[in-house]
mmCIF file of C-alpha atoms in Angstrom:
data_model
loop_
_atom_site.group_PDB
_atom_site.id
_atom_site.type_symbol
_atom_site.label_atom_id
_atom_site.label_comp_id
_atom_site.label_asym_id
_atom_site.label_seq_id
_atom_site.Cartn_x
_atom_site.Cartn_y
_atom_site.Cartn_z
ATOM 1 C CA MET A 1 90.732 109.904 150.446
ATOM 2 C CA ASP A 2 90.790 109.785 146.691
ATOM 3 C CA THR A 3 93.340 112.307 145.463
ATOM 4 C CA GLY A 4 92.087 112.059 141.887
ATOM 5 C CA THR A 5 95.572 111.106 140.661
ATOM 6 C CA PRO A 6 95.612 107.738 138.865
ATOM 7 C CA PRO A 7 98.524 105.304 139.239
ATOM 8 C CA ARG A 8 101.369 106.070 136.849
ATOM 9 C CA ARG A 9 100.801 103.046 134.601
ATOM 10 C CA SER A 10 97.035 102.740 134.820
ATOM 11 C CA THR A 11 96.193 104.660 131.654
ATOM 12 C CA PHE A 12 99.114 103.552 129.524
ATOM 13 C CA PRO A 13 97.810 101.338 126.713
ATOM 14 C CA SER A 14 98.568 97.652 126.286
ATOM 15 C CA THR A 15 102.070 97.187 124.900
ATOM 16 C CA ARG A 16 104.205 94.393 123.524
ATOM 17 C CA TRP A 17 105.635 94.191 127.058
ATOM 18 C CA SER A 18 102.317 93.770 128.832
ATOM 19 C CA ARG A 19 100.829 91.366 126.307
ATOM 20 C CA ILE A 20 103.829 89.023 126.403
ATOM 21 C CA VAL A 21 104.576 89.225 130.120
ATOM 22 C CA GLY A 22 100.865 88.964 130.821
ATOM 23 C CA GLY A 23 100.937 85.470 129.365
ATOM 24 C CA THR A 24 98.478 85.892 126.523
ATOM 25 C CA GLY A 25 100.145 83.031 124.715
ATOM 26 C CA GLY A 26 101.774 82.098 121.454
ATOM 27 C CA ARG A 27 99.970 84.633 119.271
ATOM 28 C CA ASP A 28 101.995 87.483 120.776
ATOM 29 C CA LEU A 29 105.216 85.567 120.261
ATOM 30 C CA GLU A 30 104.230 85.085 116.636
ATOM 31 C CA ALA A 31 103.734 88.844 116.376
ATOM 32 C CA LEU A 32 107.115 89.324 118.029
ATOM 33 C CA ALA A 33 108.722 87.080 115.431
ATOM 34 C CA ARG A 34 107.092 88.958 112.565
ATOM 35 C CA SER A 35 108.103 92.350 113.941
ATOM 36 C CA TYR A 36 111.621 91.675 115.168
ATOM 37 C CA TRP A 37 112.936 88.782 113.085
ATOM 38 C CA ARG A 38 115.405 90.934 111.160
ATOM 39 C CA PRO A 39 116.921 92.757 114.179
ATOM 40 C CA ILE A 40 117.327 89.477 116.062
ATOM 41 C CA ARG A 41 118.799 87.755 113.009
ATOM 42 C CA ALA A 42 121.222 90.646 112.530
ATOM 43 C CA TRP A 43 122.370 90.432 116.175
ATOM 44 C CA LEU A 44 122.962 86.678 116.008
ATOM 45 C CA ALA A 45 124.690 86.876 112.631
ATOM 46 C CA ALA A 46 127.075 89.529 113.960
ATOM 47 C CA ARG A 47 127.694 87.805 117.308
ATOM 48 C CA LEU A 48 128.324 84.358 115.852
ATOM 49 C CA ARG A 49 129.591 85.357 112.398
ATOM 50 C CA LEU A 50 126.822 83.478 110.645
ATOM 51 C CA ARG A 51 125.633 83.783 107.085
ATOM 52 C CA ASP A 52 122.360 83.201 105.260
ATOM 53 C CA GLU A 53 120.779 79.844 106.128
ATOM 54 C CA ALA A 54 122.806 79.389 109.314
ATOM 55 C CA ALA A 55 121.612 82.779 110.581
ATOM 56 C CA ASP A 56 118.016 81.959 109.616
ATOM 57 C CA ASP A 57 118.157 78.601 111.383
ATOM 58 C CA LEU A 58 119.624 80.028 114.565
ATOM 59 C CA THR A 59 117.087 82.855 114.635
ATOM 60 C CA GLN A 60 114.312 80.279 114.499
ATOM 61 C CA GLU A 61 116.073 78.360 117.242
ATOM 62 C CA ALA A 62 116.271 81.523 119.363
ATOM 63 C CA PHE A 63 112.518 82.060 119.156
ATOM 64 C CA THR A 64 111.915 78.417 120.007
ATOM 65 C CA TRP A 65 114.218 78.734 123.022
ATOM 66 C CA MET A 66 112.475 81.899 124.249
ATOM 67 C CA LEU A 67 109.158 80.073 124.149
ATOM 68 C CA ALA A 68 110.338 76.750 125.591
ATOM 69 C CA SER A 69 112.402 78.318 128.401
ATOM 70 C CA HIS A 70 109.572 80.665 129.481
ATOM 71 C CA PHE A 71 112.100 83.466 129.344
ATOM 72 C CA PHE A 72 109.437 86.121 128.841
ATOM 73 C CA GLU A 73 107.615 85.050 131.984
ATOM 74 C CA ARG A 74 110.649 86.143 134.001
ATOM 75 C CA ALA A 75 110.758 89.569 132.366
ATOM 76 C CA ASP A 76 110.301 92.731 134.395
ATOM 77 C CA PRO A 77 109.124 95.712 132.317
ATOM 78 C CA ALA A 78 110.202 98.081 135.080
ATOM 79 C CA ARG A 79 113.830 97.224 134.392
ATOM 80 C CA GLY A 80 114.002 98.729 130.924
ATOM 81 C CA ARG A 81 112.798 99.001 127.372
ATOM 82 C CA PHE A 82 111.770 95.989 125.358
ATOM 83 C CA ARG A 83 114.697 96.417 122.974
ATOM 84 C CA ALA A 84 117.160 96.188 125.873
ATOM 85 C CA PHE A 85 115.365 93.143 127.264
ATOM 86 C CA LEU A 86 115.575 91.437 123.891
ATOM 87 C CA LYS A 87 119.360 91.900 123.860
ATOM 88 C CA THR A 88 119.524 90.277 127.303
ATOM 89 C CA ALA A 89 117.420 87.369 126.061
ATOM 90 C CA LEU A 90 119.750 86.885 123.098
ATOM 91 C CA ARG A 91 122.830 86.850 125.326
ATOM 92 C CA HIS A 92 121.221 84.155 127.478
ATOM 93 C CA PHE A 93 120.338 82.199 124.369
ATOM 94 C CA VAL A 94 123.912 82.349 123.046
ATOM 95 C CA VAL A 95 125.228 80.977 126.347
ATOM 96 C CA GLN A 96 122.717 78.131 126.290
ATOM 97 C CA HIS A 97 123.474 77.436 122.640
ATOM 98 C CA TRP A 98 127.210 77.309 123.359
ATOM 99 C CA ARG A 99 126.688 74.883 126.252
ATOM 100 C CA HIS A 100 124.486 72.666 124.107
ATOM 101 C CA ALA A 101 127.003 72.703 121.251
ATOM 102 C CA ASN A 102 129.826 71.729 123.602
ATOM 103 C CA ALA A 103 127.707 68.939 125.106
ATOM 104 C CA LEU A 104 127.042 67.572 121.618
ATOM 105 C CA ARG A 105 130.744 67.624 120.777
ATOM 106 C CA ARG A 106 131.639 65.813 123.975
ATOM 107 C CA GLY A 107 128.990 63.217 123.138
ATOM 108 C CA GLY A 108 130.383 62.719 119.666
ATOM 109 C CA ALA A 109 127.551 64.437 117.797
ATOM 110 C CA GLN A 110 128.031 67.242 115.312
ATOM 111 C CA ALA A 111 126.971 70.646 116.632
ATOM 112 C CA HIS A 112 124.951 72.925 114.386
ATOM 113 C CA THR A 113 126.869 76.092 115.341
ATOM 114 C CA SER A 114 129.512 76.482 118.003
ATOM 115 C CA LEU A 115 130.987 79.443 119.822
ATOM 116 C CA ARG A 116 133.698 79.787 122.408
ATOM 117 C CA LEU A 117 132.585 82.366 124.939
ATOM 118 C CA ASP A 118 136.104 83.768 125.106
ATOM 119 C CA ASP A 119 136.322 84.189 121.318
ATOM 120 C CA ASP A 120 137.015 87.754 120.289
ATOM 121 C CA LEU A 121 134.513 88.247 117.521
ATOM 122 C CA SER A 122 134.816 92.002 117.480
ATOM 123 C CA ASP A 123 136.255 94.094 114.703
ATOM 124 C CA GLY A 124 137.582 97.397 115.918
ATOM 125 C CA ASP A 125 136.159 99.222 112.900
ATOM 126 C CA ALA A 126 132.869 97.322 112.723
ATOM 127 C CA LEU A 127 129.601 97.832 114.518
ATOM 128 C CA GLN A 128 129.092 95.580 117.520
ATOM 129 C CA PRO A 129 126.098 93.190 117.708
ATOM 130 C CA ASP A 130 124.071 95.518 119.962
ATOM 131 C CA GLU A 131 124.695 98.418 117.593
ATOM 132 C CA ILE A 132 123.696 96.270 114.630
ATOM 133 C CA LEU A 133 120.465 95.245 116.363
ATOM 134 C CA ASP A 134 119.752 98.915 117.135
ATOM 135 C CA ALA A 135 120.339 99.921 113.522
ATOM 136 C CA GLU A 136 118.163 97.096 112.167
ATOM 137 C CA TRP A 137 115.500 97.792 114.796
ATOM 138 C CA ARG A 138 115.422 101.442 113.747
ATOM 139 C CA ARG A 139 115.349 100.583 110.050
ATOM 140 C CA ASP A 140 112.536 98.100 110.565
ATOM 141 C CA LEU A 141 110.477 100.551 112.646
ATOM 142 C CA LEU A 142 110.754 103.259 110.010
ATOM 143 C CA GLN A 143 109.898 100.815 107.222
ATOM 144 C CA ARG A 144 106.834 99.496 109.029
ATOM 145 C CA ALA A 145 105.667 103.050 109.686
ATOM 146 C CA ARG A 146 106.099 103.917 105.992
ATOM 147 C CA ASP A 147 104.247 100.786 104.915
ATOM 148 C CA ARG A 148 101.347 101.529 107.254
ATOM 149 C CA LEU A 149 101.205 105.131 106.095
ATOM 150 C CA ALA A 150 101.126 104.024 102.461
ATOM 151 C CA GLY A 151 98.353 101.533 103.176
ATOM 152 C CA GLU A 152 96.316 104.076 105.107
ATOM 153 C CA LEU A 153 96.608 106.902 102.570
ATOM 154 C CA GLU A 154 96.218 104.797 99.464
ATOM 155 C CA GLY A 155 93.317 102.908 101.011
ATOM 156 C CA SER A 156 91.485 106.169 101.758
ATOM 157 C CA GLY A 157 91.880 107.621 98.274
ATOM 158 C CA ARG A 158 94.860 109.801 99.187
ATOM 159 C CA ALA A 159 97.533 108.057 97.138
ATOM 160 C CA VAL A 160 98.953 111.397 96.008
ATOM 161 C CA TYR A 161 99.550 112.318 99.662
ATOM 162 C CA PHE A 162 101.889 109.361 100.038
ATOM 163 C CA ALA A 163 103.502 110.005 96.647
ATOM 164 C CA LEU A 164 104.375 113.520 97.825
ATOM 165 C CA PHE A 165 105.648 112.192 101.161
ATOM 166 C CA ARG A 166 107.744 109.572 99.386
ATOM 167 C CA ASP A 167 109.251 112.005 96.900
ATOM 168 C CA TYR A 168 110.001 114.679 99.474
ATOM 169 C CA TYR A 169 111.153 112.662 102.468
ATOM 170 C CA LEU A 170 112.296 109.289 101.140
ATOM 171 C CA ALA A 171 113.876 109.952 97.752
ATOM 172 C CA ASP A 172 117.611 110.424 97.377
ATOM 173 C CA ASP A 173 117.258 113.667 95.443
ATOM 174 C CA ASP A 174 116.172 116.923 97.084
ATOM 175 C CA VAL A 175 113.064 118.459 95.564
ATOM 176 C CA ASP A 176 111.143 121.617 96.413
ATOM 177 C CA HIS A 177 107.400 122.166 96.587
ATOM 178 C CA ARG A 178 107.280 123.711 93.138
ATOM 179 C CA THR A 179 108.884 120.645 91.570
ATOM 180 C CA LEU A 180 106.490 118.362 93.417
ATOM 181 C CA ALA A 181 103.491 120.405 92.338
ATOM 182 C CA GLU A 182 104.523 120.156 88.695
ATOM 183 C CA ARG A 183 105.370 116.467 88.982
ATOM 184 C CA HIS A 184 102.023 115.473 90.482
ATOM 185 C CA GLY A 185 99.784 118.052 88.820
ATOM 186 C CA VAL A 186 98.650 119.784 92.005
ATOM 187 C CA SER A 187 98.994 123.274 93.447
ATOM 188 C CA ARG A 188 101.878 124.315 95.679
ATOM 189 C CA GLY A 189 99.338 124.941 98.418
ATOM 190 C CA ASP A 190 98.147 121.352 98.095
ATOM 191 C CA VAL A 191 101.737 120.140 98.302
ATOM 192 C CA SER A 192 102.304 122.036 101.538
ATOM 193 C CA ASN A 193 99.021 120.960 103.131
ATOM 194 C CA TRP A 194 99.174 117.344 102.042
ATOM 195 C CA LEU A 195 102.814 116.931 103.038
ATOM 196 C CA ASP A 196 101.967 118.325 106.463
ATOM 197 C CA TYR A 197 99.081 115.887 106.818
ATOM 198 C CA ALA A 198 101.144 112.888 105.679
ATOM 199 C CA LYS A 199 104.004 113.785 107.992
ATOM 200 C CA ARG A 200 101.687 114.137 110.992
ATOM 201 C CA ARG A 201 100.107 110.757 110.234
ATOM 202 C CA TYR A 202 103.532 109.187 109.768
ATOM 203 C CA ARG A 203 104.740 110.446 113.120
ATOM 204 C CA ALA A 204 101.542 109.264 114.814
ATOM 205 C CA ILE A 205 101.935 105.796 113.298
ATOM 206 C CA LEU A 206 105.599 105.636 114.221
ATOM 207 C CA ARG A 207 104.875 106.791 117.764
ATOM 208 C CA ALA A 208 102.292 104.025 118.121
ATOM 209 C CA LEU A 209 104.874 101.457 116.997
ATOM 210 C CA VAL A 210 107.411 102.768 119.497
ATOM 211 C CA ARG A 211 104.774 102.846 122.239
ATOM 212 C CA ASP A 212 104.258 99.130 121.660
ATOM 213 C CA THR A 213 107.772 98.424 122.959
ATOM 214 C CA VAL A 214 107.731 100.437 126.203
ATOM 215 C CA ASP A 215 105.636 100.387 129.350
ATOM 216 C CA ASP A 216 105.241 104.009 130.398
ATOM 217 C CA GLU A 217 105.342 107.542 129.047
ATOM 218 C CA GLU A 218 108.849 108.278 130.313
ATOM 219 C CA ALA A 219 110.303 105.283 128.498
ATOM 220 C CA LEU A 220 108.366 106.303 125.394
ATOM 221 C CA GLN A 221 110.019 109.727 125.410
ATOM 222 C CA VAL A 222 113.478 108.197 125.867
ATOM 223 C CA GLU A 223 112.972 105.773 123.000
ATOM 224 C CA TRP A 224 111.469 108.486 120.790
ATOM 225 C CA SER A 225 114.466 110.760 121.424
ATOM 226 C CA TRP A 226 116.876 107.908 120.641
ATOM 227 C CA LEU A 227 115.066 107.147 117.394
ATOM 228 C CA PHE A 228 115.101 110.692 116.059
ATOM 229 C CA ALA A 229 118.603 111.474 117.255
ATOM 230 C CA THR A 230 119.743 109.196 114.431
ATOM 231 C CA THR A 231 117.185 110.174 111.779
ATOM 232 C CA GLU A 232 117.744 113.896 111.538
ATOM 233 C CA ARG A 233 117.393 114.057 107.763
ATOM 234 C CA GLY A 234 114.873 111.684 106.130
ATOM 235 C CA GLU A 235 111.449 111.723 107.690
ATOM 236 C CA GLY A 236 112.537 113.947 110.545
ATOM 237 C CA ARG A 237 113.485 116.945 108.410
#
């Protein structure tokens, strides 16, 4: 008998997880590279102590390895969030890179970048690679949400909405509604209403970006809580 209760995942929208694991091809990996280049580069730079061009080159190599090794095809969304899976992929890549570098040295060739797996690359006072990826991931998410909000509001003739949002939530100086009203030549009531609208749209955009990296509602709530636990001022105030 039909109980009327749908399967847990049946109504959850297509996500970065499902589109990549579902094997839709290189276009999703290109989107992955555009979205997560900086967090992945930051992780590799911290793990291998790389700078500038070396970090860029190895990040490109990491994406090539993920594609060539079919790593995503072995992914299981039920085992965790996409961000956690990406860290696992990077650890596998570093091991493979180390083995390849050692093989090149034994064969007399010059390795691009080498790493001893027993090297202690940690600094007791510094963030660890996973923490750096998290911080860059968070920063990139917030920036993409702000960029999309700006594009949406300015494209719909509401540029002042974003200007108010920017000045109130993103600027270094604290301003009140009266100051904003005078600055932008609008009423204090408009400031309140338009800030509320911009903030609601921002949160909706950000939630959609977060949703793209999880596979069910429970994981979405966990990731959302993690994100705002570290952004208590800024946009979350």
